mmCIF file of C-alpha atoms and ligand atoms in Angstrom:
data_model
loop_
_atom_site.group_PDB
_atom_site.id
_atom_site.type_symbol
_atom_site.label_atom_id
_atom_site.label_comp_id
_atom_site.label_asym_id
_atom_site.label_seq_id
_atom_site.Cartn_x
_atom_site.Cartn_y
_atom_site.Cartn_z
ATOM 1 C CA MET A 1 -6.615 -34.123 -34.164
ATOM 2 C CA ARG A 2 -3.941 -32.340 -35.988
ATOM 3 C CA GLN A 3 -5.225 -28.761 -36.738
ATOM 4 C CA VAL A 4 -4.603 -26.391 -39.454
ATOM 5 C CA GLY A 5 -6.095 -22.641 -38.682
ATOM 6 C CA ILE A 6 -7.356 -19.884 -41.285
ATOM 7 C CA PHE A 7 -6.479 -16.697 -40.068
ATOM 8 C CA GLY A 8 -7.202 -13.257 -41.349
ATOM 9 C CA LYS A 9 -9.144 -9.966 -40.953
ATOM 10 C CA ARG A 10 -13.060 -10.153 -41.504
ATOM 11 C CA LYS A 11 -14.042 -10.503 -45.109
ATOM 12 C CA SER A 12 -10.186 -11.444 -46.242
ATOM 13 C CA GLY A 13 -11.952 -14.926 -47.595
ATOM 14 C CA LYS A 14 -11.146 -17.461 -44.775
ATOM 15 C CA SER A 15 -14.267 -19.281 -45.112
ATOM 16 C CA ALA A 16 -14.048 -19.436 -49.019
ATOM 17 C CA LEU A 17 -10.582 -20.689 -48.712
ATOM 18 C CA MET A 18 -11.540 -23.399 -46.273
ATOM 19 C CA TYR A 19 -14.467 -24.516 -48.689
ATOM 20 C CA ALA A 20 -11.693 -24.259 -51.656
ATOM 21 C CA LEU A 21 -9.595 -26.519 -49.675
ATOM 22 C CA THR A 22 -11.976 -29.030 -48.732
ATOM 23 C CA LYS A 23 -13.361 -29.058 -52.072
ATOM 24 C CA HIS A 24 -9.626 -29.941 -53.306
ATOM 25 C CA LYS A 25 -10.148 -32.976 -51.082
ATOM 26 C CA ILE A 26 -7.584 -31.692 -48.514
ATOM 27 C CA LYS A 27 -4.731 -33.538 -50.131
ATOM 28 C CA ALA A 28 -2.618 -33.140 -47.046
ATOM 29 C CA THR A 29 -5.354 -35.433 -44.908
ATOM 30 C CA PHE A 30 -5.286 -38.098 -47.250
ATOM 31 C CA LYS A 31 -1.439 -38.161 -47.775
ATOM 32 C CA ALA A 32 -0.765 -38.042 -44.004
ATOM 33 C CA MET A 33 -3.349 -40.867 -43.940
ATOM 34 C CA GLU A 34 -1.369 -43.049 -46.386
ATOM 35 C CA ILE A 35 1.808 -42.852 -44.423
ATOM 36 C CA GLY A 36 -0.193 -43.671 -41.285
ATOM 37 C CA SER A 37 1.102 -41.029 -39.338
ATOM 38 C CA VAL A 38 -2.596 -39.559 -38.304
ATOM 39 C CA THR A 39 -5.891 -40.215 -38.760
ATOM 40 C CA LYS A 40 -7.067 -36.800 -39.441
ATOM 41 C CA VAL A 41 -6.322 -33.009 -40.150
ATOM 42 C CA MET A 42 -8.944 -30.644 -39.329
ATOM 43 C CA LEU A 43 -9.018 -27.366 -40.845
ATOM 44 C CA VAL A 44 -10.069 -24.394 -38.479
ATOM 45 C CA ASP A 45 -11.864 -21.238 -39.506
ATOM 46 C CA THR A 46 -11.733 -18.546 -37.220
ATOM 47 C CA VAL A 47 -13.007 -14.988 -36.483
ATOM 48 C CA GLY A 48 -11.284 -12.127 -37.973
ATOM 49 C CA VAL A 49 -7.935 -11.051 -36.115
ATOM 50 C CA ASP A 50 -9.273 -7.510 -36.377
ATOM 51 C CA VAL A 51 -12.312 -8.790 -34.112
ATOM 52 C CA GLU A 52 -12.198 -8.369 -30.470
ATOM 53 C CA ASP A 53 -12.373 -11.884 -29.281
ATOM 54 C CA SER A 54 -10.471 -14.192 -27.882
ATOM 55 C CA THR A 55 -11.524 -17.475 -30.023
ATOM 56 C CA ALA A 56 -8.917 -16.759 -32.862
ATOM 57 C CA GLU A 57 -6.210 -16.103 -29.960
ATOM 58 C CA LYS A 58 -7.395 -19.826 -28.462
ATOM 59 C CA SER A 59 -7.098 -21.281 -31.976
ATOM 60 C CA ALA A 60 -3.609 -19.828 -32.552
ATOM 61 C CA GLN A 61 -2.389 -21.840 -29.475
ATOM 62 C CA SER A 62 -3.418 -25.228 -30.911
ATOM 63 C CA VAL A 63 -2.840 -25.245 -34.651
ATOM 64 C CA GLU A 64 0.374 -26.781 -36.063
ATOM 65 C CA VAL A 65 -0.038 -24.852 -39.043
ATOM 66 C CA ALA A 66 -1.470 -21.260 -39.695
ATOM 67 C CA LEU A 67 -2.488 -19.757 -43.039
ATOM 68 C CA MET A 68 -2.429 -16.182 -42.405
ATOM 69 C CA LEU A 69 -4.686 -14.267 -45.313
ATOM 70 C CA ILE A 70 -3.573 -10.799 -46.501
ATOM 71 C CA ALA A 71 -5.916 -9.411 -48.887
ATOM 72 C CA ASN A 72 -4.710 -5.498 -49.037
ATOM 73 C CA ASP A 73 -1.554 -3.533 -48.401
ATOM 74 C CA SER A 74 -2.258 -2.774 -44.936
ATOM 75 C CA PHE A 75 -0.762 -6.149 -43.273
ATOM 76 C CA GLU A 76 0.640 -4.681 -39.833
ATOM 77 C CA LEU A 77 -1.847 -6.650 -37.662
ATOM 78 C CA GLU A 78 -1.312 -9.582 -39.772
ATOM 79 C CA LEU A 79 2.547 -9.531 -39.271
ATOM 80 C CA ALA A 80 2.030 -9.220 -35.565
ATOM 81 C CA TRP A 81 -0.181 -12.332 -35.640
ATOM 82 C CA ILE A 82 2.501 -14.122 -37.650
ATOM 83 C CA SER A 83 4.811 -13.357 -34.911
ATOM 84 C CA LYS A 84 2.669 -14.651 -32.284
ATOM 85 C CA LEU A 85 1.711 -17.891 -34.103
ATOM 86 C CA LYS A 86 5.333 -18.671 -34.703
ATOM 87 C CA LYS A 87 6.000 -17.803 -30.922
ATOM 88 C CA SER A 88 3.432 -20.479 -30.013
ATOM 89 C CA GLY A 89 5.159 -23.103 -32.370
ATOM 90 C CA SER A 90 3.003 -22.888 -35.215
ATOM 91 C CA GLU A 91 4.296 -23.012 -38.846
ATOM 92 C CA VAL A 92 2.865 -20.088 -40.682
ATOM 93 C CA ILE A 93 1.968 -19.908 -44.688
ATOM 94 C CA VAL A 94 1.387 -16.472 -45.682
ATOM 95 C CA VAL A 95 -1.534 -16.338 -48.380
ATOM 96 C CA ILE A 96 -2.431 -13.488 -50.515
ATOM 97 C CA SER A 97 -5.908 -13.830 -50.756
ATOM 98 C CA GLN A 98 -8.684 -13.082 -53.138
ATOM 99 C CA ALA A 99 -5.766 -12.898 -55.797
ATOM 100 C CA ASP A 100 -8.104 -12.832 -58.774
ATOM 101 C CA LYS A 101 -9.124 -9.487 -57.518
ATOM 102 C CA PHE A 102 -5.551 -7.691 -58.473
ATOM 103 C CA ALA A 103 -4.563 -7.149 -61.930
ATOM 104 C CA ASP A 104 -1.246 -9.035 -61.467
ATOM 105 C CA GLY A 105 -2.449 -11.799 -59.267
ATOM 106 C CA GLY A 106 -1.138 -10.476 -56.079
ATOM 107 C CA LYS A 107 2.454 -10.410 -57.210
ATOM 108 C CA ALA A 108 3.293 -6.927 -55.952
ATOM 109 C CA LEU A 109 1.381 -7.355 -52.647
ATOM 110 C CA ALA A 110 3.484 -10.453 -52.073
ATOM 111 C CA ALA A 111 6.611 -8.910 -53.121
ATOM 112 C CA ALA A 112 5.618 -5.952 -50.493
ATOM 113 C CA VAL A 113 5.027 -8.774 -47.743
ATOM 114 C CA ASN A 114 8.236 -10.268 -48.566
ATOM 115 C CA GLU A 115 10.214 -6.661 -48.602
ATOM 116 C CA VAL A 116 8.924 -5.923 -45.059
ATOM 117 C CA SER A 117 8.783 -9.444 -43.452
ATOM 118 C CA GLY A 118 10.986 -11.700 -45.443
ATOM 119 C CA LEU A 119 8.414 -14.010 -45.797
ATOM 120 C CA LYS A 120 7.347 -15.699 -48.760
ATOM 121 C CA ALA A 121 3.595 -15.388 -49.740
ATOM 122 C CA LEU A 122 1.408 -17.533 -51.800
ATOM 123 C CA CYS A 123 -1.082 -15.751 -54.172
ATOM 124 C CA VAL A 124 -4.639 -18.046 -53.939
ATOM 125 C CA SER A 125 -7.750 -17.239 -55.456
ATOM 126 C CA SER A 126 -10.585 -19.443 -53.969
ATOM 127 C CA GLN A 127 -12.864 -18.042 -56.688
ATOM 128 C CA THR A 128 -10.560 -19.324 -59.766
ATOM 129 C CA GLY A 129 -8.686 -21.949 -57.445
ATOM 130 C CA GLU A 130 -5.517 -20.409 -58.751
ATOM 131 C CA GLY A 131 -2.893 -21.576 -56.033
ATOM 132 C CA VAL A 132 -5.093 -23.794 -54.321
ATOM 133 C CA GLU A 133 -3.187 -27.108 -55.251
ATOM 134 C CA GLU A 134 0.115 -25.200 -54.303
ATOM 135 C CA LEU A 135 -1.199 -24.051 -50.907
ATOM 136 C CA ASP A 136 -2.335 -27.724 -50.254
ATOM 137 C CA GLU A 137 1.006 -28.950 -51.125
ATOM 138 C CA GLU A 138 2.852 -26.187 -48.779
ATOM 139 C CA ILE A 139 0.287 -27.344 -46.087
ATOM 140 C CA ASN A 140 1.094 -30.945 -46.829
ATOM 141 C CA ARG A 141 4.933 -30.289 -46.456
ATOM 142 C CA LEU A 142 4.844 -28.059 -43.479
ATOM 143 C CA LEU A 143 2.916 -31.336 -41.679
ATOM 144 C CA GLY A 144 5.281 -33.895 -42.984
ATOM 145 C CA SER A 145 8.269 -31.687 -41.556
ATOM 146 C CA ARG A 146 6.730 -31.850 -37.933
ATOM 147 C CA ASP A 147 6.011 -35.732 -38.039
HETATM 148 N N1 GTP B 201 -13.122 -12.280 -55.985
HETATM 149 C C1 GTP B 201 -12.887 -13.259 -54.903
HETATM 150 N N2 GTP B 201 -13.885 -12.839 -53.914
HETATM 151 C C2 GTP B 201 -13.939 -13.974 -52.957
HETATM 152 C C3 GTP B 201 -12.596 -14.770 -52.917
HETATM 153 N N3 GTP B 201 -12.674 -15.217 -51.325
HETATM 154 C C4 GTP B 201 -13.955 -14.671 -50.943
HETATM 155 N N4 GTP B 201 -14.314 -14.018 -51.620
HETATM 156 C C5 GTP B 201 -15.577 -13.146 -51.455
HETATM 157 O O1 GTP B 201 -15.173 -12.162 -50.314
HETATM 158 C C6 GTP B 201 -16.213 -12.084 -49.483
HETATM 159 C C7 GTP B 201 -16.012 -12.612 -48.092
HETATM 160 O O2 GTP B 201 -15.485 -13.909 -47.881
HETATM 161 P P1 GTP B 201 -15.387 -14.844 -46.938
HETATM 162 O O3 GTP B 201 -14.944 -16.035 -47.300
HETATM 163 O O4 GTP B 201 -16.985 -14.913 -46.249
HETATM 164 O O5 GTP B 201 -14.405 -14.137 -45.715
HETATM 165 P P2 GTP B 201 -14.210 -14.393 -44.336
HETATM 166 O O6 GTP B 201 -12.820 -13.817 -44.055
HETATM 167 O O7 GTP B 201 -14.749 -15.796 -43.882
HETATM 168 O O8 GTP B 201 -15.271 -13.538 -43.699
HETATM 169 P P3 GTP B 201 -15.554 -13.363 -42.050
HETATM 170 O O9 GTP B 201 -15.991 -14.709 -41.533
HETATM 171 O O10 GTP B 201 -17.192 -12.364 -41.973
HETATM 172 O O11 GTP B 201 -14.833 -12.763 -41.262
HETATM 173 C C8 GTP B 201 -17.396 -13.131 -49.956
HETATM 174 O O12 GTP B 201 -18.291 -11.960 -50.566
HETATM 175 C C9 GTP B 201 -16.868 -13.973 -50.940
HETATM 176 O O13 GTP B 201 -17.622 -14.387 -52.001
HETATM 177 C C10 GTP B 201 -11.656 -14.958 -53.941
HETATM 178 O O14 GTP B 201 -10.881 -15.823 -53.865
HETATM 179 N N5 GTP B 201 -12.040 -13.816 -54.830
HETATM 180 MG MG1 MG B 202 -15.826 -16.381 -42.511
#
């Protein structure tokens, strides 16, 4: 089964995002099913990347697409994980998580991440649903690009 992993520090909003994406009916799954390329896409929740535990490392080996959540302006660990995920062959989508908590919707943080890493980040709130559809589309696009 094709796997999409959700990574991020403890309390960065991984489980809430998994629920929000599931509620959104995981359009990626249905589109992929329509074109008959796969039967199912599985979302994989993980323990925090800041937890001493090998399970997130293990998930990192088996996901095709990884969502890396960033919830505040200390994101060095997340950038290190992004390199690791890419090395193991995963596509990575950077997500500014809990975007509703920021007055600007996470834009400044997304710009800071972009400046340091060159990566584009999507601002997403599981609470308001802001950005969930765009994220879903990006997951779908990346899965499609790997067919
Ligand atoms: N305002 C706001 N709060 C959020 C959002 N997503 C999650 N939260 C809250 O943030 C806290 C942590 O969310 P979780 O989804 O449990 O985070 P997690 O990364 O799965 O946490 P662990 O599994 O413990 O590592 C909870 O109190 C959520 O209600 C969001 O988009 N907006
Ligand atoms: Mg969780």
